[in-house]
Short mmCIF file of C-alpha atoms and ligand atoms in Angstrom, two decimals:
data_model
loop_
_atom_site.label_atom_id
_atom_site.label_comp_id
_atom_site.label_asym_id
_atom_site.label_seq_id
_atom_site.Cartn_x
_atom_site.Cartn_y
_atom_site.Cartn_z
CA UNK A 295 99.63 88.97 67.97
CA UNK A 296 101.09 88.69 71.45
CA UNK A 297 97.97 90.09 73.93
CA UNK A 298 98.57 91.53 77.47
CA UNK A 299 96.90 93.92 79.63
CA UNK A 300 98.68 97.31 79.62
CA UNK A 301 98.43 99.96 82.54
CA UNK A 302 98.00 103.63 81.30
CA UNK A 303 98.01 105.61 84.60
CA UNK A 304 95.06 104.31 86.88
CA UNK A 305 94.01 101.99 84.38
CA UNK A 306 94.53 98.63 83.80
CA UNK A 307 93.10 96.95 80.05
CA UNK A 308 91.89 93.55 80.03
CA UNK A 309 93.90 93.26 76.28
CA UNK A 310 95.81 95.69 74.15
CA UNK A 311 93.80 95.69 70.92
CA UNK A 312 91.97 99.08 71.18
CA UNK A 313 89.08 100.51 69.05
CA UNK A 314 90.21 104.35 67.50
CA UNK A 315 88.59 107.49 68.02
CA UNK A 316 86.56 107.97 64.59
CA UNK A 317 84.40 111.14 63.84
CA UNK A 318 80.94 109.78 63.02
CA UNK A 319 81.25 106.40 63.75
CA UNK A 320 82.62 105.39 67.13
CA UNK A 321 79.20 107.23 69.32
CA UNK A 322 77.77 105.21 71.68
CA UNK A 323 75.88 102.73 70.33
CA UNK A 324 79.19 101.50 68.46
CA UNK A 325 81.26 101.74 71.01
CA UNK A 326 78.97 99.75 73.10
CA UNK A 327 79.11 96.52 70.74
CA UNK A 328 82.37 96.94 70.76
CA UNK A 329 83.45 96.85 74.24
CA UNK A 330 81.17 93.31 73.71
CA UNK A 331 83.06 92.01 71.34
CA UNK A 332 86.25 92.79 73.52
CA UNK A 333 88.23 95.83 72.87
CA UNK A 334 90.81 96.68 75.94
CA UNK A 335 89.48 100.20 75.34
CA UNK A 336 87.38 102.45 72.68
CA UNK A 337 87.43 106.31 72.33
CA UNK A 338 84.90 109.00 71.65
CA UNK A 339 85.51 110.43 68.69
CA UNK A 340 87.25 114.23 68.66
CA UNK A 341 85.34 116.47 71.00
CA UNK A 342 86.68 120.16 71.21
CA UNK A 343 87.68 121.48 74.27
CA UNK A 344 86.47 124.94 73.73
CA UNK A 345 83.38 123.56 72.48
CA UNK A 346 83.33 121.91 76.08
CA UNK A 347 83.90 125.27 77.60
CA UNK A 348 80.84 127.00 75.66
CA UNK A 349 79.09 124.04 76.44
CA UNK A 350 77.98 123.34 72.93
CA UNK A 351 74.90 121.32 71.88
CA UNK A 352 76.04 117.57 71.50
CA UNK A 353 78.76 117.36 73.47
CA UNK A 354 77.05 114.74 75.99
CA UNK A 355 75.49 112.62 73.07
CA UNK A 356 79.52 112.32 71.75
CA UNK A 357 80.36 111.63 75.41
CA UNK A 358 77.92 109.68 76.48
CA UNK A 359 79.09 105.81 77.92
CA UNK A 360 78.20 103.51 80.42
CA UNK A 361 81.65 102.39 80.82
CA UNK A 362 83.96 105.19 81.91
CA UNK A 363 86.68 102.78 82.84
CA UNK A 364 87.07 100.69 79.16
CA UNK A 365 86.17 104.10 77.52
CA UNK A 366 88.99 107.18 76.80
CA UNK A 367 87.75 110.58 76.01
CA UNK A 368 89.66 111.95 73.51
CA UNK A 369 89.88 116.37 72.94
CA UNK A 370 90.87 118.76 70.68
CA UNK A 371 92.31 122.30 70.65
CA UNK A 372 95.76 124.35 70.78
CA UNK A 373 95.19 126.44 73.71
CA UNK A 374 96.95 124.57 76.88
CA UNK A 375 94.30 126.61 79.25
CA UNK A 376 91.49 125.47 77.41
CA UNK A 377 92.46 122.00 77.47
CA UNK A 378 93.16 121.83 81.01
CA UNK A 379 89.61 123.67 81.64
CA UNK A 380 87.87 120.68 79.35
CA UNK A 381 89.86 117.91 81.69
CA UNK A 382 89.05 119.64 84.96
CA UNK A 383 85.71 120.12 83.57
CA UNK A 384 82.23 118.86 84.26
CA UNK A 385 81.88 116.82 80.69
CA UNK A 386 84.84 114.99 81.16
CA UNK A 387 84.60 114.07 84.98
CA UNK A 388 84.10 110.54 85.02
CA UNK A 389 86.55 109.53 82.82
CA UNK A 390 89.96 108.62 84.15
CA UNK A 391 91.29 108.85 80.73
CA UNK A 392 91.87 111.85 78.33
CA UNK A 393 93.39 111.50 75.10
CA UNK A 394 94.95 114.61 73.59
CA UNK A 395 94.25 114.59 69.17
CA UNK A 396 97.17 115.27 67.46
CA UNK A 397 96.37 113.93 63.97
CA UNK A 398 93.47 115.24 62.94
CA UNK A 399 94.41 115.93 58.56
CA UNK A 400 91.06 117.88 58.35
CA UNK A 401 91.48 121.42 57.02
CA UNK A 402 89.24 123.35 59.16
CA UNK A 403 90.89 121.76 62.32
CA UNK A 404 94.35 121.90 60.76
CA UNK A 405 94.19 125.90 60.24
CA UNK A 406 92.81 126.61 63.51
CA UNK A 407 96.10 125.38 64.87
CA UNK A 408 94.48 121.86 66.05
CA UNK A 409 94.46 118.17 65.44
CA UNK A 410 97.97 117.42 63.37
CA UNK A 411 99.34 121.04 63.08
CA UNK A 412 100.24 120.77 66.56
CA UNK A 413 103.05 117.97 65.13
CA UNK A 414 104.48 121.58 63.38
CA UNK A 415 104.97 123.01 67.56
CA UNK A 416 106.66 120.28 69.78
CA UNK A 417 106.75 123.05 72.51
CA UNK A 418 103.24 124.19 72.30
CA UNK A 419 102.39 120.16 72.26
CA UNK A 420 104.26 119.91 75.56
CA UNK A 421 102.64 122.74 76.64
CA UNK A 422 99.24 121.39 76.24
CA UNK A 423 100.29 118.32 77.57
CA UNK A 424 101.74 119.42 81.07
CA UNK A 425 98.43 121.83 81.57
CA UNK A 426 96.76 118.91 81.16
CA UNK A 427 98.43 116.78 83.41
CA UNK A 428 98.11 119.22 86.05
CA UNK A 429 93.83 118.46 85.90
CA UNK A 430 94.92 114.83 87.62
CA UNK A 431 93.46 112.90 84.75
CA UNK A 432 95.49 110.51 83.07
CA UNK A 433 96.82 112.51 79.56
CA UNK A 434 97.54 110.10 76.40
CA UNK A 435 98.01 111.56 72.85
CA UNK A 436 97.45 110.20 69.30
CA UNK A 437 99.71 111.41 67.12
CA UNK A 438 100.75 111.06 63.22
CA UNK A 439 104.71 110.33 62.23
CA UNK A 440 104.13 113.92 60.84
CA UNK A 441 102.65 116.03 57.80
CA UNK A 442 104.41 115.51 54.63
CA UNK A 443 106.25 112.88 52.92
CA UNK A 444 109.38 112.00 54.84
CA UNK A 445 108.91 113.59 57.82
CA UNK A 446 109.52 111.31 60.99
CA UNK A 447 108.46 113.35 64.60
CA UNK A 448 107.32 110.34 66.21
CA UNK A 449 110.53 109.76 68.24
CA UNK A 450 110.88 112.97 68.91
CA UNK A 451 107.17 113.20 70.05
CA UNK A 452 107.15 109.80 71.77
CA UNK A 453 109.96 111.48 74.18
CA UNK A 454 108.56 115.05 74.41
CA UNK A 455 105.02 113.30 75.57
CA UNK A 456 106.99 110.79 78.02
CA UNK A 457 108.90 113.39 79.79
CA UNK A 458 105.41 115.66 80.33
CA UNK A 459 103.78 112.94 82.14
CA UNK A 460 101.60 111.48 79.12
CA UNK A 461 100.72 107.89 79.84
CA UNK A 462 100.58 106.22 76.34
CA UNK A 463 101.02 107.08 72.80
CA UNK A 464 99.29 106.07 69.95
CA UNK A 465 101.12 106.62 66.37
CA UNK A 466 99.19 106.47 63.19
CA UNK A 467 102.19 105.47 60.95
CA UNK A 468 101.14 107.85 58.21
CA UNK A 469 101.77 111.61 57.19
CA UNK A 470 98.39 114.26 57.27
CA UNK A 471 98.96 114.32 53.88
CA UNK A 472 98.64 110.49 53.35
CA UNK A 473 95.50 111.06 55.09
CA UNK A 474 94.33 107.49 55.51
CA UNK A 475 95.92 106.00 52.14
CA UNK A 476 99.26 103.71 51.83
CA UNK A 477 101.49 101.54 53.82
CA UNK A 478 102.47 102.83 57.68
CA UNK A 479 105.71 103.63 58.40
CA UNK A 480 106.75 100.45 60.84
CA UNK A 481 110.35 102.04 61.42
CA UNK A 482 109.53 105.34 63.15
CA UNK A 483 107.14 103.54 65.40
CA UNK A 484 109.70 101.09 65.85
CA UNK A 485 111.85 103.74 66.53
CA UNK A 486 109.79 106.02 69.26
CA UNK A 487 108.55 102.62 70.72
CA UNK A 488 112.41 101.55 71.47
CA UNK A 489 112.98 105.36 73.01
CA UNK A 490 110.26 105.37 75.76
CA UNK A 491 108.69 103.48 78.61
CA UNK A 492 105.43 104.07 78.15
CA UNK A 493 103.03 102.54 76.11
CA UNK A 494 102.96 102.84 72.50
CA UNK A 495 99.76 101.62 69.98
CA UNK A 496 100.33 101.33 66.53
CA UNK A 497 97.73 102.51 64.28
CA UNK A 498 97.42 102.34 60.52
CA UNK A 499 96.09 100.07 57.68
CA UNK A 500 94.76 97.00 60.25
CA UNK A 501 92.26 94.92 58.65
CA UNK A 502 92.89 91.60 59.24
CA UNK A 503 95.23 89.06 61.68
CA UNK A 504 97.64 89.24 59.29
CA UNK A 505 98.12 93.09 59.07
CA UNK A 506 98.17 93.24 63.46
CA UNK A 507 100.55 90.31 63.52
CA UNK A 508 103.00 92.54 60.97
CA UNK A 509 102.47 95.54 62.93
CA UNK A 510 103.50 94.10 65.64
CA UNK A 511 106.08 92.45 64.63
CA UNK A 512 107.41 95.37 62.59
CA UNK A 513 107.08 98.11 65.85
CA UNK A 514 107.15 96.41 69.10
CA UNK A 515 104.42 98.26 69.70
CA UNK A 516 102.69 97.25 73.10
CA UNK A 517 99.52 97.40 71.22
CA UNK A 518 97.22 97.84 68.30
CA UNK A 519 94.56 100.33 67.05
CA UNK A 520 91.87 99.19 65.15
CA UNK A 521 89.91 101.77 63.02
CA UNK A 522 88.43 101.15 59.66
CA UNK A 523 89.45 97.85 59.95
CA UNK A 524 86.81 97.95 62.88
CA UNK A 525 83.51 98.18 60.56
CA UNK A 526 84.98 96.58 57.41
CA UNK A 527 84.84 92.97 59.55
CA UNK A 528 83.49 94.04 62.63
CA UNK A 529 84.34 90.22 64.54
CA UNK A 530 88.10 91.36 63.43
CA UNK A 531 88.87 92.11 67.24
CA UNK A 532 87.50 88.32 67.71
CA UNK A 533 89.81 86.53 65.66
CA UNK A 534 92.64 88.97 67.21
CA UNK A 535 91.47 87.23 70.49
CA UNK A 536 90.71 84.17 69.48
CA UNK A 537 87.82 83.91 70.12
CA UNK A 538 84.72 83.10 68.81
CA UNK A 539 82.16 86.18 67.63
CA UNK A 540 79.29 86.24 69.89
CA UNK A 541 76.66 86.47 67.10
CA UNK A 542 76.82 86.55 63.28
CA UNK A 543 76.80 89.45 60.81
CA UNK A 544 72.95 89.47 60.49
CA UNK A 545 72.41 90.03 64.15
CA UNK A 546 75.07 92.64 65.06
CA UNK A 547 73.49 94.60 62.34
CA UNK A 548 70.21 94.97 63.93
CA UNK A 549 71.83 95.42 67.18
CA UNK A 550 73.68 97.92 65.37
CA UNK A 551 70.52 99.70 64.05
CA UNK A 552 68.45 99.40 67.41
CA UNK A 553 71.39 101.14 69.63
CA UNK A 554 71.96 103.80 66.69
CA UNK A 555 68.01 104.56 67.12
CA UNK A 556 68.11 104.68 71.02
CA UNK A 557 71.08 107.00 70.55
CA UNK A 558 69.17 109.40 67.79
CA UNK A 559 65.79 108.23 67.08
CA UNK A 560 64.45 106.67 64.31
CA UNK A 561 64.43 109.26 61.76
CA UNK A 562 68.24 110.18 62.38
CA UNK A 563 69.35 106.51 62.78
CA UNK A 564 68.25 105.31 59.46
CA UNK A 565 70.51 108.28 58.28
CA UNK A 566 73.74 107.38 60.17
CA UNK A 567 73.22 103.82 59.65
CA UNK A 568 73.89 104.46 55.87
CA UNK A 569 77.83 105.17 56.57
CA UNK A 570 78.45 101.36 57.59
CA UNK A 571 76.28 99.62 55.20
CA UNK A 572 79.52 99.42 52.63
CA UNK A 573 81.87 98.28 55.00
CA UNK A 574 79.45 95.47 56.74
CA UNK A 575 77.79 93.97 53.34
CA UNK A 576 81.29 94.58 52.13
CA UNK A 577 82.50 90.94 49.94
CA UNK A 578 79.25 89.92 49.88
CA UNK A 579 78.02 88.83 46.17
CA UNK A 580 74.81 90.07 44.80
CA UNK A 581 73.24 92.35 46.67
CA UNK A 582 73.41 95.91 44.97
CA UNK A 583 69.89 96.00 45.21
CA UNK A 584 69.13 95.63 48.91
CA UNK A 585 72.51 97.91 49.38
CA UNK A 586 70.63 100.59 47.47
CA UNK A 587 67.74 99.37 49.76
CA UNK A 588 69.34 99.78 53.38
CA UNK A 589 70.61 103.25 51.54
CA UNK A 590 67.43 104.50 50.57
CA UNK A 591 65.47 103.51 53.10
CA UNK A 592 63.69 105.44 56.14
CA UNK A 593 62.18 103.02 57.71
CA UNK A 594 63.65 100.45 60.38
CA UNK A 595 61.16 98.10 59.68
CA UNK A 596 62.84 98.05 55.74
CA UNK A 597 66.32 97.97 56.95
CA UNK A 598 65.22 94.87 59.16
CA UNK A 599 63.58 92.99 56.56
CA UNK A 600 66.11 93.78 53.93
CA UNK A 601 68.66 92.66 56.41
CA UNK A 602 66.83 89.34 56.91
CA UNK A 603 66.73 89.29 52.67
CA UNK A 604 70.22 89.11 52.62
CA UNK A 605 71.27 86.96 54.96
C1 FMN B 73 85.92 108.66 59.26
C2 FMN B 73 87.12 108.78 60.16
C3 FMN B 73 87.04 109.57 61.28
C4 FMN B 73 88.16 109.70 62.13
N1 FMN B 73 88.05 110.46 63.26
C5 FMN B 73 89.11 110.52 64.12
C6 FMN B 73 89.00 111.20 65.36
O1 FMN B 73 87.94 111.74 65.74
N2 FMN B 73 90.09 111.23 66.17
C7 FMN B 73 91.28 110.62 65.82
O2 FMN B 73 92.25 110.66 66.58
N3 FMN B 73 91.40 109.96 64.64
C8 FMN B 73 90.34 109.88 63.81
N4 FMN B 73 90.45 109.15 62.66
C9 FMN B 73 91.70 108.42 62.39
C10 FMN B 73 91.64 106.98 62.91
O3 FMN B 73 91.52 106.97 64.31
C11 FMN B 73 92.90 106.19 62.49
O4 FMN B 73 94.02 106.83 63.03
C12 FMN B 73 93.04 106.12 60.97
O5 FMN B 73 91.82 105.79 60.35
C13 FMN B 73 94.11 105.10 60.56
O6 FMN B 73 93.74 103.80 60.86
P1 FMN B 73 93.19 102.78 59.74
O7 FMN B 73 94.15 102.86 58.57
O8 FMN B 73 93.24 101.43 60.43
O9 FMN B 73 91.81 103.22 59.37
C14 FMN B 73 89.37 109.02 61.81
C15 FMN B 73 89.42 108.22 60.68
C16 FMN B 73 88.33 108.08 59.85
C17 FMN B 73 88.43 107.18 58.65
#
């Protein structure tokens, strides 16, 4: 894929491959090795805006980064007051970045009005999005190309998000009722790419070269997102470089585990570090046992040493 830096407001990315917001997975310590390996920029996960305003318990630990100018924030809600509050708001200070979720599929956030059931209100999106605008930060959204089968809002959302002063878009080519299964939809992000000025990053169904080279061949997009694709073969963003990964498998594992305990602690760690053991040992041939192992296991000294088992 072609690589350039894009500008989204006061920022300016070393690359355009970017790292997607994902629930449980991109915290710190992730985020961290992946702004190593070379990601333009990486996202918290979904944080909600009222939460922010009621100053609920965790917010900072989803927040936290030591690189406010590679790293977006990215909020959630349906209430254009409380989402300018969270932007003007003490949490969300130092980034210069905001990102606006518009695709969560998740029920609970879907019948509060949040996440993708904004895609059913284009003028309570714009709402949201010129309230804010008005906090100074730079606004992006993330949106999906809609919520059933067929349905194509992206061009119409692309525009709406232009004309309210948003300063990228990202389009998951997929319906909320796809959820995260089947082919993107290259045509309407083709489509909303060719309508607006601003940036647009493709998202959808990127796990290898091959898949970002078609994207981007496919949408024009100015960028991609990676997000399974992103723990599946973490050194993914390398090849898309081209470059070469800065460690092997073995070793970004344990660097894995160590930041996920200096984020939690050892007894949560072991527990979060279950959720990428399938993707990382993923291809690899005989090693149910030490999978069960590293699943098992509370103790960081036994993930270690199976680690150094398998490889
Ligand atoms: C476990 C999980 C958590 C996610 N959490 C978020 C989130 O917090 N915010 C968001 O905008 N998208 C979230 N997503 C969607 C991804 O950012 C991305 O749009 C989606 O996975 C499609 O890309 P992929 O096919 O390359 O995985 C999540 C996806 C997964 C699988």
């Amino acid at each position: 894929m072609q690589l350039k830096s894009l500008q989204i407001g006061k920022t300016k990315t070393e690359n355009n491959v970017f790292l997607a917001p994902m629930a449980g997975y991109t915290d710190f310590s992730f985020r961290k090795l992946a702004l190593e390996l070379g990601y333009g920029l990486v996202s918290t996960e979904l944080v909600s805006a009222k939460g922010l305003e009621y100053k609920s318990k965790g917010s900072n630990l989803l927040l936290r980064t030591d690189d406010y100018n590679k790293t977006q924030a990215q909020i959630f809600g349906s209430e254009p007051y409380f989402m300018r509050k969270a932007c003007e708001g003490e949490y969300l200070k130092d980034f210069n970045i905001v990102d606006i979720n518009m695709g969560c599929p998740v029920p609970k956030v879907y019948k509060n009005g949040e996440g993708s059931a904004l895609l059913n209100d284009i003028k309570l999106s714009s709402e949201i999005i010129k309230e804010c605008v008005k906090s100074g930060k730079d606004i992006t959204i993330k949106i999906r190309i809609g919520l059933k089968e067929g349905d194509d809002i992206a061009l119409d959302f692309a525009k709406m998000a232009e004309d309210c002063g948003a300063k990228l878009i990202t389009i998951h080519g997929r319906v909320r009722e796809k959820y995260y299964s089947g082919e993107p939809n290259y045509n309407a992000i083709y489509k909303a790419k060719k309508a607006v000025s601003i940036p647009v990053i493709a998202n959808g169904g990127i796990f290898s070269v091959e898949d970002a080279n078609k994207m981007m061949e496919n949408t024009g997009a100015d960028g991609v997102m990676l997000a399974r694709g992103a723990f599946e073969n973490p050194f993914l963003i390398c090849s898309l470089l081209s470059k070469n990964s800065p460690c092997e498998l073995k070793e970004f594992m344990i660097l894995h585990l160590k930041g996920l305990v200096e984020n939690y602690g050892e007894k949560r760690a072991t527990l979060e570090y279950r959720k990428f053991v399938g993707g990382y040992l993923k291809g690899i041939p005989n090693i149910k046992e030490q999978k069960i192992k590293l699943l098992t296991s509370n103790s960081i000294e036994e993930i270690i040493e199976t680690i150094d088992n398998i490889f």
